[in-house]
Coordinates of C-alpha atoms in Angstrom, one line a residue:
X908 CA 172.6 70.6 -36.4
X909 CA 169.3 70.0 -34.6
X910 CA 168.2 73.6 -35.1
X911 CA 168.9 73.3 -38.9
X912 CA 166.9 70.1 -39.1
X913 CA 164.0 71.7 -37.2
X914 CA 164.0 74.7 -39.6
X915 CA 164.1 72.3 -42.5
X916 CA 161.1 70.4 -41.0
X917 CA 159.2 73.7 -40.8
X918 CA 159.8 74.3 -44.5
X919 CA 158.7 70.8 -45.4
X920 CA 155.4 71.2 -43.4
X921 CA 154.6 74.6 -44.8
X922 CA 155.4 73.4 -48.4
X923 CA 153.0 70.4 -47.9
X924 CA 150.2 72.8 -46.9
X925 CA 150.9 75.2 -49.7
X926 CA 150.7 72.4 -52.3
X927 CA 147.1 71.6 -51.2
X928 CA 146.0 75.2 -50.6
X929 CA 146.9 76.9 -53.8
X930 CA 144.3 76.6 -56.6
X931 CA 146.8 75.5 -59.2
X932 CA 144.3 75.1 -62.0
X933 CA 143.7 78.9 -61.9
X934 CA 147.4 79.3 -62.5
X935 CA 147.2 77.0 -65.5
X936 CA 149.1 74.2 -63.6
X937 CA 147.5 70.8 -63.6
X938 CA 148.9 67.9 -61.5
X939 CA 148.9 64.5 -63.2
X940 CA 146.0 62.2 -62.3
X941 CA 146.9 58.5 -61.9
X942 CA 144.7 55.5 -61.9
X943 CA 145.1 52.6 -59.4
X944 CA 143.4 49.3 -59.8
X945 CA 141.5 50.5 -62.8
X946 CA 139.0 52.5 -60.6
X947 CA 140.8 54.7 -58.1
X948 CA 141.6 58.2 -59.4
X949 CA 144.7 59.6 -57.7
X950 CA 145.5 63.3 -57.7
X951 CA 149.3 63.6 -57.6
X952 CA 149.4 66.6 -55.4
X953 CA 148.0 64.6 -52.5
X954 CA 150.6 61.9 -53.0
X955 CA 153.4 64.6 -53.0
X956 CA 152.0 66.0 -49.8
X957 CA 151.8 62.5 -48.4
X958 CA 155.5 62.0 -49.0
X959 CA 156.3 65.4 -47.4
X960 CA 154.1 64.5 -44.4
X961 CA 156.0 61.2 -44.0
X962 CA 159.4 63.0 -44.5
X963 CA 158.5 65.6 -41.8
X964 CA 158.0 62.8 -39.2
X965 CA 161.2 61.0 -40.2
X966 CA 162.9 64.4 -39.5
X967 CA 161.1 64.5 -36.2
X968 CA 162.4 61.1 -35.3
X969 CA 166.0 62.3 -36.1
X970 CA 165.4 65.3 -33.9
X971 CA 164.1 63.1 -31.1
X972 CA 167.3 61.0 -31.3
X973 CA 169.5 64.1 -31.2
X974 CA 167.7 65.7 -28.3
X975 CA 166.6 62.8 -26.1
X976 CA 169.6 63.2 -23.7
X977 CA 169.3 66.9 -23.5
X978 CA 167.3 68.2 -20.5
X979 CA 168.0 71.9 -20.8
X980 CA 165.3 74.4 -22.0
X981 CA 164.4 73.9 -25.6
X982 CA 165.4 76.7 -28.0
X983 CA 162.6 78.9 -29.5
X984 CA 162.8 77.2 -32.9
X985 CA 161.7 73.9 -31.4
X986 CA 158.7 75.5 -29.8
X987 CA 157.8 77.2 -33.1
X988 CA 158.1 73.8 -34.8
X989 CA 155.9 72.1 -32.3
X990 CA 153.2 74.8 -32.8
X991 CA 153.5 74.6 -36.5
X992 CA 153.1 70.9 -36.4
X993 CA 149.6 71.3 -34.8
X994 CA 148.7 73.9 -37.5
X995 CA 150.0 71.5 -40.2
X996 CA 147.9 68.6 -39.0
X997 CA 144.8 70.7 -38.4
X998 CA 145.3 72.4 -41.8
X999 CA 145.5 69.0 -43.5
X1000 CA 142.3 67.8 -41.7
X1001 CA 140.4 70.9 -42.8
X1002 CA 141.6 70.5 -46.4
X1003 CA 140.7 66.8 -46.4
X1004 CA 137.3 67.6 -45.0
X1005 CA 136.7 70.4 -47.5
X1006 CA 137.5 68.0 -50.4
X1007 CA 135.2 65.3 -49.0
X1008 CA 137.8 62.8 -47.7
X1009 CA 136.5 63.0 -44.2
X1010 CA 133.6 64.5 -42.2
X1011 CA 133.9 68.2 -41.3
X1012 CA 133.1 67.1 -37.7
X1013 CA 136.6 65.6 -37.3
X1014 CA 138.8 68.7 -37.7
X1015 CA 136.3 70.6 -35.5
X1016 CA 136.6 68.0 -32.7
X1017 CA 140.4 67.9 -33.1
X1018 CA 140.7 71.7 -33.0
X1019 CA 138.4 72.0 -30.0
X1020 CA 140.3 69.4 -28.1
X1021 CA 143.7 71.1 -28.8
X1022 CA 142.3 74.5 -27.7
X1023 CA 141.0 72.9 -24.5
X1024 CA 144.3 71.0 -23.7
X1025 CA 146.5 74.0 -24.5
X1026 CA 144.3 76.2 -22.3
X1027 CA 144.5 73.8 -19.4
X1028 CA 148.2 73.4 -19.9
X1029 CA 148.6 77.1 -19.6
X1030 CA 146.6 77.3 -16.5
X1031 CA 148.4 74.3 -15.0
X1032 CA 151.8 75.9 -15.8
X1033 CA 150.7 79.2 -14.3
X1034 CA 149.9 77.4 -11.1
X1035 CA 153.2 75.6 -11.0
X1036 CA 152.0 72.3 -12.3
X1037 CA 151.9 70.6 -15.6
X1038 CA 150.2 67.4 -16.7
X1039 CA 152.3 64.6 -18.1
X1040 CA 151.7 63.1 -21.5
X1041 CA 149.4 60.0 -21.3
X1042 CA 149.5 56.8 -23.3
X1043 CA 146.0 57.7 -24.5
X1044 CA 147.4 60.9 -25.9
X1045 CA 150.2 59.1 -27.6
X1046 CA 147.8 56.6 -29.2
X1047 CA 145.7 59.5 -30.5
X1048 CA 148.8 61.2 -31.9
X1049 CA 150.0 58.0 -33.7
X1050 CA 146.6 56.9 -35.1
X1051 CA 145.7 60.4 -36.3
X1052 CA 148.9 60.9 -38.2
X1053 CA 148.8 57.3 -39.7
X1054 CA 145.2 58.0 -40.7
X1055 CA 146.1 61.3 -42.4
X1056 CA 149.0 59.6 -44.2
X1057 CA 146.8 56.8 -45.4
X1058 CA 144.2 59.3 -46.7
X1059 CA 146.9 61.3 -48.6
X1060 CA 147.9 58.0 -50.3
X1061 CA 144.2 57.3 -51.0
X1062 CA 144.0 54.5 -48.5
X1063 CA 146.2 52.3 -50.8
X1064 CA 146.6 49.4 -51.0
X1065 CA 143.6 48.8 -48.7
X1066 CA 141.2 50.6 -51.0
X1067 CA 141.7 47.9 -53.6
X1068 CA 140.1 45.4 -51.2
X1069 CA 137.4 47.9 -50.0
X1070 CA 138.9 48.0 -46.6
X1071 CA 138.6 51.5 -45.1
X1072 CA 141.8 51.5 -43.1
X1073 CA 142.3 55.2 -43.2
X1074 CA 138.7 56.0 -42.1
X1075 CA 139.0 53.6 -39.2
X1076 CA 142.2 55.2 -38.0
X1077 CA 140.7 58.7 -38.2
X1078 CA 137.6 57.6 -36.3
X1079 CA 139.7 55.9 -33.6
X1080 CA 141.8 59.0 -33.3
X1081 CA 138.7 61.2 -33.0
X1082 CA 137.3 59.0 -30.2
X1083 CA 140.6 59.0 -28.5
X1084 CA 140.8 62.8 -28.8
X1085 CA 137.5 63.2 -27.1
X1086 CA 138.4 60.8 -24.3
X1087 CA 141.9 62.4 -23.9
X1088 CA 140.4 65.9 -23.8
X1089 CA 137.9 64.9 -21.1
X1090 CA 140.5 63.1 -19.0
X1091 CA 143.0 66.0 -19.4
X1092 CA 140.3 68.5 -18.4
X1093 CA 139.2 66.7 -15.2
X1094 CA 142.8 66.0 -14.2
X1095 CA 143.8 69.6 -14.7
X1096 CA 140.7 70.8 -12.9
X1097 CA 141.4 68.6 -9.9
X1098 CA 145.0 69.8 -9.8
X1099 CA 143.9 73.5 -9.9
X1100 CA 141.3 72.9 -7.2
X1101 CA 143.9 71.1 -5.0
X1102 CA 146.2 74.0 -5.6
X1103 CA 143.7 76.5 -4.3

């Protein structure tokens, strides 16, 4: 059951990226544009992707419930799903930056941090040690995904009151990513030096 849900989640994430990546207008397909509050133009394809994004994390919550008591080695499909989740999030950040929703600096920072952390994880694992997940990392994880979700829904309803909730979440997540990357680097470096 868990493997089927994981595969379905992969399909949901890939579908979300495809919807935003394909130049539909060149294929003669035009998504409906909605108007909120008489001034906010909403492209329906972002809203659809927002629902898929939200649905993918509801599926992840279900998977967590199913697997929380299992301590054995995770199947390959779960590892693929975890890697694709990073690609999904980074892909959405790049698309949002390309379309002017956020600064291009944000996806660059997030990608650089992920490369650093994954490299240090690999080195730590090779030396028989692995860093545990931190509260700071969890806060970054949650704020980044809530920020992306809010952006996909055009920061509604906060946009009606000129409160930039989504931008604030994205900026907080970026700062946390920098701090988390630095902490992870120095912790892993100390572990490797002690190992030697």
